[in-house]
Short mmCIF file of C-alpha atoms and ligand atoms in Angstrom, two decimals:
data_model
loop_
_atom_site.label_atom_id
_atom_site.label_comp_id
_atom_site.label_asym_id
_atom_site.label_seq_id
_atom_site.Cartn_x
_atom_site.Cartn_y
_atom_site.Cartn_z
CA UNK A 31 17.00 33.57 69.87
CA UNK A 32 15.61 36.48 67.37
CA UNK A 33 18.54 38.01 65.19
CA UNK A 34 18.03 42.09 64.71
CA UNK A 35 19.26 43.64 61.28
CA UNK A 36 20.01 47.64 61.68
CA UNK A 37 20.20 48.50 58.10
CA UNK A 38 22.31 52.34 57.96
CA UNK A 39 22.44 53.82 55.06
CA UNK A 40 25.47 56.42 54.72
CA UNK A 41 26.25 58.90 52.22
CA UNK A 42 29.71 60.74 53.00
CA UNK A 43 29.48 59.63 56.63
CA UNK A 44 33.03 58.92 57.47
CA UNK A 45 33.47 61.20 60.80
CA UNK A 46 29.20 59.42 62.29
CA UNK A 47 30.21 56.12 61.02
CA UNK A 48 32.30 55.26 64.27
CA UNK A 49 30.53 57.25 66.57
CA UNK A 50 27.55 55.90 65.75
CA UNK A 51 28.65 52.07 65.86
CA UNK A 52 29.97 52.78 69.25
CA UNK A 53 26.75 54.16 70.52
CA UNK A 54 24.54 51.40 69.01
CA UNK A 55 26.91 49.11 70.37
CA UNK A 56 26.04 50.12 74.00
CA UNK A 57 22.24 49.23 73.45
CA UNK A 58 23.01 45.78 71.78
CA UNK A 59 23.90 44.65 74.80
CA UNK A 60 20.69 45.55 75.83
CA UNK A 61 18.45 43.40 73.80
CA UNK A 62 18.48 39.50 74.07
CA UNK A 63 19.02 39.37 70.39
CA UNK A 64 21.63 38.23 68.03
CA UNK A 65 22.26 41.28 66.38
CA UNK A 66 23.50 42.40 62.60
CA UNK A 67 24.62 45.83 61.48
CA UNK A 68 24.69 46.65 57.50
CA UNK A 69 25.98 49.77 56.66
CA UNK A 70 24.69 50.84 52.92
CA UNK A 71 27.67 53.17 51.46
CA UNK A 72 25.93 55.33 49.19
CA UNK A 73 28.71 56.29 47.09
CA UNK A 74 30.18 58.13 49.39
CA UNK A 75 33.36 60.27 48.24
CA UNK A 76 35.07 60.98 51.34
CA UNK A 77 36.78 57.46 53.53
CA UNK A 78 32.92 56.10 55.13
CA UNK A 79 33.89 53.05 52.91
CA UNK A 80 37.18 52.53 55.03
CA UNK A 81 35.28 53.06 58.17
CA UNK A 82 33.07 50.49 57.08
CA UNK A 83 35.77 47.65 56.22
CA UNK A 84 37.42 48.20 59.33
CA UNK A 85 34.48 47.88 61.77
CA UNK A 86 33.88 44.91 59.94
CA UNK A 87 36.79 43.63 59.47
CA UNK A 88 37.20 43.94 63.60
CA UNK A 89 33.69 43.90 64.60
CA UNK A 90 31.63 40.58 64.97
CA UNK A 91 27.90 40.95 63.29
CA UNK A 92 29.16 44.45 61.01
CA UNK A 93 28.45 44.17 57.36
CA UNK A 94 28.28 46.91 54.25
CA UNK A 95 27.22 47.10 50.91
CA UNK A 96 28.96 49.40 48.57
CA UNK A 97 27.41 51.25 45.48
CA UNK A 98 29.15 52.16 42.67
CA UNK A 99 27.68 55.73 42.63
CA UNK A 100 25.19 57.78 45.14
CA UNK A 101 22.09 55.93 44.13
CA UNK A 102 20.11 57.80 47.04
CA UNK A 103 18.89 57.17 50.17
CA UNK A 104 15.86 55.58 49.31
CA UNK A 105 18.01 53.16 46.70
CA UNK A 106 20.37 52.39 50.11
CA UNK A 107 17.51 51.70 52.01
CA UNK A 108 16.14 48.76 49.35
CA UNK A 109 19.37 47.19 49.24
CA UNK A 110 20.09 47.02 53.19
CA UNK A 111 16.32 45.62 53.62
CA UNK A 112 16.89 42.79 50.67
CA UNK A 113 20.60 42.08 52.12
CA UNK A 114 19.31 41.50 55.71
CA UNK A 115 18.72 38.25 57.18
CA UNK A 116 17.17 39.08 60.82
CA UNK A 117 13.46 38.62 62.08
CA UNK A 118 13.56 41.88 62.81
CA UNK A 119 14.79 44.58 60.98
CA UNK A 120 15.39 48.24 61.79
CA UNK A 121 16.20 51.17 59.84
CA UNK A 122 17.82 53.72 61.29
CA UNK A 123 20.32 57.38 59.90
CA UNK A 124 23.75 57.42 61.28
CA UNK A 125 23.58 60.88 62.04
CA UNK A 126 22.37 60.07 65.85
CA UNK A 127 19.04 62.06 64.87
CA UNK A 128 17.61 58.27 65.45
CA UNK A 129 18.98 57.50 68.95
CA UNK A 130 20.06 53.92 68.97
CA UNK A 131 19.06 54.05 73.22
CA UNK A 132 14.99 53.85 71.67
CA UNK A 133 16.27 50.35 69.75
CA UNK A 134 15.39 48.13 73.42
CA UNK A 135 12.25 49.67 73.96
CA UNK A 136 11.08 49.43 70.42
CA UNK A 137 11.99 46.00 70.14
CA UNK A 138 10.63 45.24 73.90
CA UNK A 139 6.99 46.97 72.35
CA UNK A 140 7.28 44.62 69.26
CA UNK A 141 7.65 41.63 71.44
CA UNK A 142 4.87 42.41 74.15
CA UNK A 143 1.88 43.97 71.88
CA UNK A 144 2.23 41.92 68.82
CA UNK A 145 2.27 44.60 66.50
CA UNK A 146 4.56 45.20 63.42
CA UNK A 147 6.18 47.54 63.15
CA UNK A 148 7.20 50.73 65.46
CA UNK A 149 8.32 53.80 64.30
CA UNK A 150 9.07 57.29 65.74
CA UNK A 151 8.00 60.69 65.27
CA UNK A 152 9.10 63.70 65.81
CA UNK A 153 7.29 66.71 67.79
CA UNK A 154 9.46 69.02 66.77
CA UNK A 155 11.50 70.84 63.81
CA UNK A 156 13.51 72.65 65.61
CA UNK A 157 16.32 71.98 63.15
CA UNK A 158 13.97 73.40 60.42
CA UNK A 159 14.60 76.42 58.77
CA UNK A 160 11.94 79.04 59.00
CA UNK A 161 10.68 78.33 55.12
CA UNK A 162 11.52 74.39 55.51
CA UNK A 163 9.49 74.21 58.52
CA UNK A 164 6.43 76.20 56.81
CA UNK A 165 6.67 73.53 53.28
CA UNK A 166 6.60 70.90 55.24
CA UNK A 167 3.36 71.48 57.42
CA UNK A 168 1.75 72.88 53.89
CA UNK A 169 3.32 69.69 51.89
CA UNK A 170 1.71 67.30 54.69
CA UNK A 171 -2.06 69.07 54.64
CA UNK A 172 -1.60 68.49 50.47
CA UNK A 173 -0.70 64.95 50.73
CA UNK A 174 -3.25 64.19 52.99
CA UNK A 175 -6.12 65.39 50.52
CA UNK A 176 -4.56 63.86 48.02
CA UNK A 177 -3.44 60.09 48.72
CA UNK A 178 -5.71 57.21 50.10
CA UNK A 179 -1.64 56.22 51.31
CA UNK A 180 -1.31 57.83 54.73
CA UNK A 181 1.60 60.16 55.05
CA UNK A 182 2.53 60.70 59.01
CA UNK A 183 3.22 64.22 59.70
CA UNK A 184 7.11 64.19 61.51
CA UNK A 185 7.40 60.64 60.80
CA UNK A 186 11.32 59.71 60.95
CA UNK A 187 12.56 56.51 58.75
CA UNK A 188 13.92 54.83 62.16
CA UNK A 189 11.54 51.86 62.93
CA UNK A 190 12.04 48.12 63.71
CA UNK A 191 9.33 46.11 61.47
CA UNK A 192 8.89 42.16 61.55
CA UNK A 193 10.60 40.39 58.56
CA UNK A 194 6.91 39.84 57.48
CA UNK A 195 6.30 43.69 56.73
CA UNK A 196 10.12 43.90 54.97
CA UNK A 197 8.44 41.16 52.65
CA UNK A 198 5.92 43.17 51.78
CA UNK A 199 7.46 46.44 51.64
CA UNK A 200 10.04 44.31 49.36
CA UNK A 201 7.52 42.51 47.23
CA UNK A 202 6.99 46.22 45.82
CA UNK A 203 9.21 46.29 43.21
CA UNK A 204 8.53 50.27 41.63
CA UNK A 205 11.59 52.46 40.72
CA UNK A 206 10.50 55.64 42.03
CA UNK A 207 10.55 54.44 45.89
CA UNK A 208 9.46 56.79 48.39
CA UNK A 209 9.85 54.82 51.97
CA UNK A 210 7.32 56.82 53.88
CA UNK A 211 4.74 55.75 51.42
CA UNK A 212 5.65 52.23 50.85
CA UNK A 213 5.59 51.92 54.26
CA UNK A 214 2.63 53.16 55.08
CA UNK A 215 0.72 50.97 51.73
CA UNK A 216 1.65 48.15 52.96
CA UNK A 217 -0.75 47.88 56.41
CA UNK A 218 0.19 45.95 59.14
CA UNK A 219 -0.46 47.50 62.77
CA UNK A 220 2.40 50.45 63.38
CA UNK A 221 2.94 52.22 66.92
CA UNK A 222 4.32 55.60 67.05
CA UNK A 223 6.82 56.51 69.71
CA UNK A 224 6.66 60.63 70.22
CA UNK A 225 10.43 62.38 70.80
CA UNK A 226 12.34 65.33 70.04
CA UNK A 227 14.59 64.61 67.42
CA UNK A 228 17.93 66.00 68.56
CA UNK A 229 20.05 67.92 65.98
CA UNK A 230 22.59 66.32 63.44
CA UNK A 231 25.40 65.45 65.74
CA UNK A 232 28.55 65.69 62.79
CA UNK A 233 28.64 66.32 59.57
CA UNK A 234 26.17 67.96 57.42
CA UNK A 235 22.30 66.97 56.25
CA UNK A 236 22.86 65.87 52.73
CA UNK A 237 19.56 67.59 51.71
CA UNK A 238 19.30 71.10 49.87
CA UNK A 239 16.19 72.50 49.65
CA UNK A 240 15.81 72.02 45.96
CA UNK A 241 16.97 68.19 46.59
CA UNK A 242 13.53 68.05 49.56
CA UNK A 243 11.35 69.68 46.86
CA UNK A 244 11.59 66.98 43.93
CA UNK A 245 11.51 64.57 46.98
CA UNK A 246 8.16 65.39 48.15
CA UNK A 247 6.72 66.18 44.32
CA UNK A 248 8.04 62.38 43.77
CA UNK A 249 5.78 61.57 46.44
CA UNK A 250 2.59 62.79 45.28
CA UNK A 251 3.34 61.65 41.96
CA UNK A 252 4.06 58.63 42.92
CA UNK A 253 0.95 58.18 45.90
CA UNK A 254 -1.54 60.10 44.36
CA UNK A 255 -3.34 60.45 40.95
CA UNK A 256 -5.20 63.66 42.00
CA UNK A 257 -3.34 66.07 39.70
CA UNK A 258 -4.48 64.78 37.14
CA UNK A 259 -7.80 64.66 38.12
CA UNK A 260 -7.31 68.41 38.59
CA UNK A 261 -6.52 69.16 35.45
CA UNK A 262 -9.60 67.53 33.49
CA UNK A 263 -12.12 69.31 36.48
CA UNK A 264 -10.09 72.78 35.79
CA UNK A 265 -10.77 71.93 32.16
CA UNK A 266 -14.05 71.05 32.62
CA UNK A 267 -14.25 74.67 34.63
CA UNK A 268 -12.96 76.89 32.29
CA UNK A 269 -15.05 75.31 29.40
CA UNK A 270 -18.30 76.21 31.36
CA UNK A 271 -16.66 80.24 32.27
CA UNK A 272 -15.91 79.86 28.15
CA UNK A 273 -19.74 79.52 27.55
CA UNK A 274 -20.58 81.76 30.09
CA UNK A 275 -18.59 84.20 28.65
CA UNK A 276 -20.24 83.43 25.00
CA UNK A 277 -23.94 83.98 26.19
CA UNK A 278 -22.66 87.11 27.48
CA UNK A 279 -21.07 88.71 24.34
CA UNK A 280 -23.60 87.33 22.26
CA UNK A 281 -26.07 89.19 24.25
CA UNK A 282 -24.28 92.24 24.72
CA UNK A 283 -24.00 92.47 21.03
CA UNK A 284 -27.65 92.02 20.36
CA UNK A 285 -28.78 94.29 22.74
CA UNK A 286 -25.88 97.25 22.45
CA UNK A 287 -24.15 96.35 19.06
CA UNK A 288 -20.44 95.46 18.69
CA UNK A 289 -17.95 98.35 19.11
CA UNK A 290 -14.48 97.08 18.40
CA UNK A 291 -12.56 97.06 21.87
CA UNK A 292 -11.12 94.54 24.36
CA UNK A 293 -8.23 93.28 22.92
CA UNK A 294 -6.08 93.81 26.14
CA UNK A 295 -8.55 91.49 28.17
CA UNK A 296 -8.18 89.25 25.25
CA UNK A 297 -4.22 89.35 25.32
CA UNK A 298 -4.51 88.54 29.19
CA UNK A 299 -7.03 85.41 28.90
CA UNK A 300 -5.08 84.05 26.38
CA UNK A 301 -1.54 84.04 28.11
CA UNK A 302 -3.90 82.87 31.61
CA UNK A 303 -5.24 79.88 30.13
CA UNK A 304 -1.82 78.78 28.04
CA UNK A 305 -0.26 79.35 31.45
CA UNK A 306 -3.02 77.05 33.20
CA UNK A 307 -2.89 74.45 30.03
CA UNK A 308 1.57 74.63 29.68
CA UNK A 309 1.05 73.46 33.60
CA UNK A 310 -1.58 70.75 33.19
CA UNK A 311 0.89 69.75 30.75
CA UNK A 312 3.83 69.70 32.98
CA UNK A 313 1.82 67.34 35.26
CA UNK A 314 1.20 64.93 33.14
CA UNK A 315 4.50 65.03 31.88
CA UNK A 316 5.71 64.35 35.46
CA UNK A 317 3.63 60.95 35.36
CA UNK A 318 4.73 59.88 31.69
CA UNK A 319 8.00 60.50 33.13
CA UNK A 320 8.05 58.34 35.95
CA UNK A 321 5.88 55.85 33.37
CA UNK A 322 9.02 55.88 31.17
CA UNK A 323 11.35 55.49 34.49
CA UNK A 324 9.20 52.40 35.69
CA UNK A 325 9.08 50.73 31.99
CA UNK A 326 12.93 50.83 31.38
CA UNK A 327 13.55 48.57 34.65
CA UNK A 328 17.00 49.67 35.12
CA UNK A 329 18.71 48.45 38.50
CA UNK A 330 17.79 50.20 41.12
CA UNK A 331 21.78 50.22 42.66
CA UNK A 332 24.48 48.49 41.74
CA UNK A 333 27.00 47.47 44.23
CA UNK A 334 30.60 47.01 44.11
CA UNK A 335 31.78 45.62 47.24
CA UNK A 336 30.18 43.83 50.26
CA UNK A 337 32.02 42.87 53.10
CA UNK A 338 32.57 39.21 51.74
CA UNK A 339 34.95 40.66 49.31
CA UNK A 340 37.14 41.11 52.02
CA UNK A 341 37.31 38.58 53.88
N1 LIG B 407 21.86 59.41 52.83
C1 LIG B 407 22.17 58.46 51.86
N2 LIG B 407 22.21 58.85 50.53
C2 LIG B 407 21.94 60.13 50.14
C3 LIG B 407 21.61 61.08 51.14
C4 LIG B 407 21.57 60.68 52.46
O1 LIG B 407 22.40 57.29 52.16
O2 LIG B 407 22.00 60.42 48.94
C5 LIG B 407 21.82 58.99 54.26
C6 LIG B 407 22.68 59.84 55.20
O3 LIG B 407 24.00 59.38 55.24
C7 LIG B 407 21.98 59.66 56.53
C8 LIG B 407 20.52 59.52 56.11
O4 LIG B 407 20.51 59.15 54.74
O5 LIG B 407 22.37 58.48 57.21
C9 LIG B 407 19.73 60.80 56.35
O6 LIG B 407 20.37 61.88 55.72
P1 LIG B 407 20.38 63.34 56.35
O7 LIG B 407 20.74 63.27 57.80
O8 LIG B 407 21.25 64.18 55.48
O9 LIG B 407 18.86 63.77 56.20
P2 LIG B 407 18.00 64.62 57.24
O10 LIG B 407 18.17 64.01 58.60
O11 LIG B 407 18.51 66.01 57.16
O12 LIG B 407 16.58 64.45 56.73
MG1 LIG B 408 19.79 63.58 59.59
#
């Protein structure tokens, strides 16, 4: 019999936490599987942790993990893939914005096409803000000039992969993990299912704008060199309007003389190209960052309890 690992990760989660468990538990008894659940407590600072060591404490097949600070989602999601032992895994928010009812057909898709991996989508932001909505359709046009990695526009985290594809996503071992990507690099065949995703059931999304921003920069940083690229062909640009610019003046000045002047449009290039260069600079700096992040190999979580300290 196949065992299925649901891998949760939950960051202040205490009201979904139950909820949740009792709504997946109506479509285990779906699937023909053996069936684990790990909940990843992110650090949470309200009682998910309790929730967690009750269900399972009571609950045949329930396990957590339990950081020692709010590592991040994508930090949670590492740890519940490494600490799961099914041949299938599935990754999935506790918010009920990933129905647990897709979970048989998913798997049933898996087992009958011999694909991967199956993911959803969503067709709609209806949850979006106005602005939100706007970034991302503009940040998923950049990405896609941008990265050879490709970035599925509404793609959700909730998917069921073989324990093959874990591996792989797995044998990446980078800091700076950004799911969607490291999905998507490692291949294998993926089927999208199309659905609305409902809106957040309880509780509150646990990401501020500002938070979704450094997110998605991380992203390109970390999928796509072609900032930097950027910056030498801007160079490169602004060294040929330079000469341009020369040939001009020199001829002016031959042909008309040279009456003093022009210091204003002087002032204004200078400030535009220390603007354009102070930027260039801030994008490389964003690599060398990350380059300094990767090199000092710190853990990427640290846990403090798992349910085996409890029982
Ligand atoms: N989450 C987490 N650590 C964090 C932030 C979020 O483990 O630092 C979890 C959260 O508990 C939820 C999932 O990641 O299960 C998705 O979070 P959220 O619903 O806030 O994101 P959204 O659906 O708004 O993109
Ligand atoms: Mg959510």
């Amino acid at each position: 019999m196949d065992k299925i690992s649901v891998v949760v990760p939950c960051y202040n989660e205490e009201e979904a936490i139950p909820i949740f468990y009792k709504a997946l538990r109506k479509e285990w008894k779906k699937i023909p599987c053996q069936m684990e659940l790990i909940f990843v407590n992110d650090g949470s600072n309200d009682k998910s942790l309790e929730k967690m060591r009750e269900l399972s404490q009571k609950e045949k097949g329930v396990r957590y993990l339990s950081f020692s600070r709010n590592f991040g989602k994508e930090a949670a999601l590492l740890a519940g893939l490494e600490y799961a032992s099914g041949d299938y895994i599935a990754v999935m928010d506790v918010d009920l914005q990933d129905p647990p009812s897709y979970l048989p057909v998913m798997y049933q898709s898996i087992k009958e096409e011999g694909i991967d991996c199956v993911g959803l989508k969503t067709r709609t932001h209806d949850g979006y803000s106005f602005f939100r909505r706007i970034f991302t359709n503009f940040y998923y046009k950049l990405i896609e000039k941008m990265s050879s990695t490709q970035m599925v526009p509404g793609a959700r985290d909730f998917r069921l992969m073989t324990k093959q594809m874990k591996d792989a996503v797995l044998s990446m071992k980078e800091y700076n993990r950004y799911s969607k990507g490291l999905f998507s690099f490692v291949g294998f065949d993926t089927k999208w299912i199309d659905y609305d995703a409902p809106e957040r059931k309880m509780g509150s999304s646990k990401w501020s704008f500002w938070k979704l921003f450094r997110y998605a920069i991380e992203a390109i940083v970390a999928f796509s060199t072609t900032p930097l690229v950027l910056s030498s062909f801007i160079g490169i640009l602004f060294c040929f309007v330079a000469f341009l610019m020369i040939l001009f003046i020199i001829i002016k000045t031959l042909l008309w003389g040279d009456p003093v002047g022009g210091w204003p449009s002087l002032a204004c290039i200078i400030i535009f190209v220390s603007g354009v260069q102070l930027f260039f600079f801030g994008v490389i700096g964003e690599y060398l960052s990350k380059t300094y992040l990767e090199t000092k190999k710190r853990p990427i979580y640290i846990i403090k309890e798992t349910e085996k300290d409890i029982k």
